[in-house]
Amino acid sequence: MFLEINELNGIAILFGGLLYMLYGGIYYSILLGKKKEAGSQGPFKYMFSVVTAFISSFLVSILINAAGVENFIEGTVTGLMIGLLISLVYIKNSLFGLLTKKSCIIAIGDHFVIFTLLGMLHAFMN
């Protein structure tokens, strides 16, 4: 069975992208506060974040549909599994010294929550 792109819920993908941006803005403003930015300067990081939000929502939509998720609980579990997979990569990178422990924990928390929320949203709107 092949998944057709037109089977995806465009409204859910749009809401998911907006949810990702809203959550990210709140999460990082609370955790990082007025800390001087150590990352890249200029608007590119914000443009990239917007694109990432919508791509993430689109890919979660594909996974929810391809897995045949039929209810809110299954969507929650699927989102948690995605968050776990991403978190394992961050932990591995931290073990090799590519991230500080604090940065790793911040990233893990971010991804566990947002992908769980996206899984819930796409399951609910599926």
PDB file of C-alpha atoms in Angstrom:
ATOM      1  CA  MET A   1       0.000   0.000   0.000  1.00  0.00           C
ATOM      2  CA  PHE A   2       1.369   3.391  -0.990  1.00  0.00           C
ATOM      3  CA  LEU A   3       0.642   6.615   0.777  1.00  0.00           C
ATOM      4  CA  GLU A   4      -0.710   9.343  -1.457  1.00  0.00           C
ATOM      5  CA  ILE A   5       0.288  12.896  -0.553  1.00  0.00           C
ATOM      6  CA  ASN A   6      -3.301  14.040  -1.126  1.00  0.00           C
ATOM      7  CA  GLU A   7      -4.368  11.707   1.725  1.00  0.00           C
ATOM      8  CA  LEU A   8      -2.535  13.922   4.208  1.00  0.00           C
ATOM      9  CA  ASN A   9      -4.453  16.549   6.159  1.00  0.00           C
ATOM     10  CA  GLY A  10      -3.076  19.905   4.988  1.00  0.00           C
ATOM     11  CA  ILE A  11      -4.805  21.776   7.802  1.00  0.00           C
ATOM     12  CA  ALA A  12      -3.169  19.473  10.372  1.00  0.00           C
ATOM     13  CA  ILE A  13       0.225  20.029   8.735  1.00  0.00           C
ATOM     14  CA  LEU A  14      -0.314  23.803   8.872  1.00  0.00           C
ATOM     15  CA  PHE A  15      -1.467  23.692  12.512  1.00  0.00           C
ATOM     16  CA  GLY A  16       1.434  21.386  13.372  1.00  0.00           C
ATOM     17  CA  GLY A  17       3.962  23.807  11.892  1.00  0.00           C
ATOM     18  CA  LEU A  18       2.400  26.708  13.782  1.00  0.00           C
ATOM     19  CA  LEU A  19       2.283  24.648  16.994  1.00  0.00           C
ATOM     20  CA  TYR A  20       5.982  23.788  16.581  1.00  0.00           C
ATOM     21  CA  MET A  21       6.899  27.463  16.166  1.00  0.00           C
ATOM     22  CA  LEU A  22       4.724  28.621  19.069  1.00  0.00           C
ATOM     23  CA  TYR A  23       6.036  25.906  21.370  1.00  0.00           C
ATOM     24  CA  GLY A  24       9.655  26.534  20.346  1.00  0.00           C
ATOM     25  CA  GLY A  25       9.305  30.257  20.951  1.00  0.00           C
ATOM     26  CA  ILE A  26       7.893  29.712  24.422  1.00  0.00           C
ATOM     27  CA  TYR A  27      10.250  26.848  25.352  1.00  0.00           C
ATOM     28  CA  TYR A  28      13.442  28.577  24.339  1.00  0.00           C
ATOM     29  CA  SER A  29      12.465  32.016  25.653  1.00  0.00           C
ATOM     30  CA  ILE A  30      11.788  30.509  29.090  1.00  0.00           C
ATOM     31  CA  LEU A  31      14.927  28.336  29.163  1.00  0.00           C
ATOM     32  CA  LEU A  32      17.345  30.745  27.589  1.00  0.00           C
ATOM     33  CA  GLY A  33      15.795  34.039  28.649  1.00  0.00           C
ATOM     34  CA  LYS A  34      17.852  37.066  27.759  1.00  0.00           C
ATOM     35  CA  LYS A  35      21.050  35.056  27.325  1.00  0.00           C
ATOM     36  CA  LYS A  36      23.357  36.475  24.691  1.00  0.00           C
ATOM     37  CA  GLU A  37      23.051  34.387  21.565  1.00  0.00           C
ATOM     38  CA  ALA A  38      26.028  32.144  20.910  1.00  0.00           C
ATOM     39  CA  GLY A  39      24.656  30.759  17.649  1.00  0.00           C
ATOM     40  CA  SER A  40      24.508  32.256  14.206  1.00  0.00           C
ATOM     41  CA  GLN A  41      23.541  35.892  13.843  1.00  0.00           C
ATOM     42  CA  GLY A  42      20.889  37.285  11.532  1.00  0.00           C
ATOM     43  CA  PRO A  43      17.541  36.083  10.250  1.00  0.00           C
ATOM     44  CA  PHE A  44      18.682  32.787   8.693  1.00  0.00           C
ATOM     45  CA  LYS A  45      18.245  30.790  11.901  1.00  0.00           C
ATOM     46  CA  TYR A  46      14.639  31.980  12.206  1.00  0.00           C
ATOM     47  CA  MET A  47      13.839  31.213   8.576  1.00  0.00           C
ATOM     48  CA  PHE A  48      15.414  27.778   8.975  1.00  0.00           C
ATOM     49  CA  SER A  49      13.377  27.197  12.146  1.00  0.00           C
ATOM     50  CA  VAL A  50      10.127  27.999  10.327  1.00  0.00           C
ATOM     51  CA  VAL A  51      10.985  25.621   7.475  1.00  0.00           C
ATOM     52  CA  THR A  52      11.991  22.943  10.004  1.00  0.00           C
ATOM     53  CA  ALA A  53       8.667  23.335  11.828  1.00  0.00           C
ATOM     54  CA  PHE A  54       6.616  22.688   8.702  1.00  0.00           C
ATOM     55  CA  ILE A  55       8.848  19.873   7.433  1.00  0.00           C
ATOM     56  CA  SER A  56       8.622  18.191  10.849  1.00  0.00           C
ATOM     57  CA  SER A  57       4.838  18.491  10.856  1.00  0.00           C
ATOM     58  CA  PHE A  58       4.680  17.122   7.295  1.00  0.00           C
ATOM     59  CA  LEU A  59       6.905  14.137   8.162  1.00  0.00           C
ATOM     60  CA  VAL A  60       4.961  13.337  11.333  1.00  0.00           C
ATOM     61  CA  SER A  61       1.789  13.439   9.254  1.00  0.00           C
ATOM     62  CA  ILE A  62       3.317  10.918   6.839  1.00  0.00           C
ATOM     63  CA  LEU A  63       4.363   8.620   9.695  1.00  0.00           C
ATOM     64  CA  ILE A  64       0.975   8.826  11.425  1.00  0.00           C
ATOM     65  CA  ASN A  65      -0.815   7.985   8.184  1.00  0.00           C
ATOM     66  CA  ALA A  66       1.635   5.284   7.056  1.00  0.00           C
ATOM     67  CA  ALA A  67       1.481   3.591  10.472  1.00  0.00           C
ATOM     68  CA  GLY A  68      -2.308   3.579  10.342  1.00  0.00           C
ATOM     69  CA  VAL A  69      -2.614   5.455  13.629  1.00  0.00           C
ATOM     70  CA  GLU A  70      -6.283   5.559  14.477  1.00  0.00           C
ATOM     71  CA  ASN A  71      -6.551   7.265  17.844  1.00  0.00           C
ATOM     72  CA  PHE A  72      -5.102   9.836  20.203  1.00  0.00           C
ATOM     73  CA  ILE A  73      -3.195   7.274  22.324  1.00  0.00           C
ATOM     74  CA  GLU A  74      -1.476   5.754  19.285  1.00  0.00           C
ATOM     75  CA  GLY A  75      -0.573   9.266  18.099  1.00  0.00           C
ATOM     76  CA  THR A  76       0.898  10.066  21.501  1.00  0.00           C
ATOM     77  CA  VAL A  77       2.985   6.871  21.485  1.00  0.00           C
ATOM     78  CA  THR A  78       4.162   7.515  17.923  1.00  0.00           C
ATOM     79  CA  GLY A  79       5.220  11.056  18.847  1.00  0.00           C
ATOM     80  CA  LEU A  80       7.034   9.776  21.940  1.00  0.00           C
ATOM     81  CA  MET A  81       8.901   7.223  19.816  1.00  0.00           C
ATOM     82  CA  ILE A  82      10.012   9.947  17.402  1.00  0.00           C
ATOM     83  CA  GLY A  83      11.143  12.079  20.355  1.00  0.00           C
ATOM     84  CA  LEU A  84      13.036   9.099  21.798  1.00  0.00           C
ATOM     85  CA  LEU A  85      14.817   8.421  18.517  1.00  0.00           C
ATOM     86  CA  ILE A  86      15.918  12.047  18.183  1.00  0.00           C
ATOM     87  CA  SER A  87      16.947  12.126  21.846  1.00  0.00           C
ATOM     88  CA  LEU A  88      19.190   9.099  21.398  1.00  0.00           C
ATOM     89  CA  VAL A  89      21.070  10.968  18.679  1.00  0.00           C
ATOM     90  CA  TYR A  90      21.540  13.956  20.992  1.00  0.00           C
ATOM     91  CA  ILE A  91      22.788  11.697  23.797  1.00  0.00           C
ATOM     92  CA  LYS A  92      25.278  10.035  21.442  1.00  0.00           C
ATOM     93  CA  ASN A  93      26.531  13.433  20.288  1.00  0.00           C
ATOM     94  CA  SER A  94      26.857  14.560  23.902  1.00  0.00           C
ATOM     95  CA  LEU A  95      28.891  11.458  24.771  1.00  0.00           C
ATOM     96  CA  PHE A  96      31.338  12.379  22.014  1.00  0.00           C
ATOM     97  CA  GLY A  97      31.641  15.922  23.362  1.00  0.00           C
ATOM     98  CA  LEU A  98      29.690  17.608  20.574  1.00  0.00           C
ATOM     99  CA  LEU A  99      27.139  19.087  23.010  1.00  0.00           C
ATOM    100  CA  THR A 100      27.303  20.192  26.608  1.00  0.00           C
ATOM    101  CA  LYS A 101      25.200  18.264  29.102  1.00  0.00           C
ATOM    102  CA  LYS A 102      22.930  21.300  29.558  1.00  0.00           C
ATOM    103  CA  SER A 103      22.427  21.736  25.786  1.00  0.00           C
ATOM    104  CA  CYS A 104      21.675  18.035  25.449  1.00  0.00           C
ATOM    105  CA  ILE A 105      19.023  18.131  28.180  1.00  0.00           C
ATOM    106  CA  ILE A 106      17.418  21.244  26.672  1.00  0.00           C
ATOM    107  CA  ALA A 107      17.292  19.627  23.216  1.00  0.00           C
ATOM    108  CA  ILE A 108      15.933  16.332  24.550  1.00  0.00           C
ATOM    109  CA  GLY A 109      13.152  18.085  26.461  1.00  0.00           C
ATOM    110  CA  ASP A 110      12.253  20.153  23.429  1.00  0.00           C
ATOM    111  CA  HIS A 111      12.035  17.195  21.061  1.00  0.00           C
ATOM    112  CA  PHE A 112      10.219  14.842  23.412  1.00  0.00           C
ATOM    113  CA  VAL A 113       7.489  17.390  24.015  1.00  0.00           C
ATOM    114  CA  ILE A 114       7.052  18.796  20.509  1.00  0.00           C
ATOM    115  CA  PHE A 115       7.023  15.452  18.716  1.00  0.00           C
ATOM    116  CA  THR A 116       4.587  14.045  21.265  1.00  0.00           C
ATOM    117  CA  LEU A 117       2.345  17.072  20.657  1.00  0.00           C
ATOM    118  CA  LEU A 118       2.666  16.680  16.882  1.00  0.00           C
ATOM    119  CA  GLY A 119       1.796  12.973  17.126  1.00  0.00           C
ATOM    120  CA  MET A 120      -1.275  13.830  19.195  1.00  0.00           C
ATOM    121  CA  LEU A 121      -2.342  16.607  16.838  1.00  0.00           C
ATOM    122  CA  HIS A 122      -1.995  14.537  13.670  1.00  0.00           C
ATOM    123  CA  ALA A 123      -3.744  11.519  15.230  1.00  0.00           C
ATOM    124  CA  PHE A 124      -6.592  13.738  16.419  1.00  0.00           C
ATOM    125  CA  MET A 125      -6.982  15.432  13.030  1.00  0.00           C
ATOM    126  CA  ASN A 126      -6.379  12.283  10.970  1.00  0.00           C
TER     127      ASN A 126
END
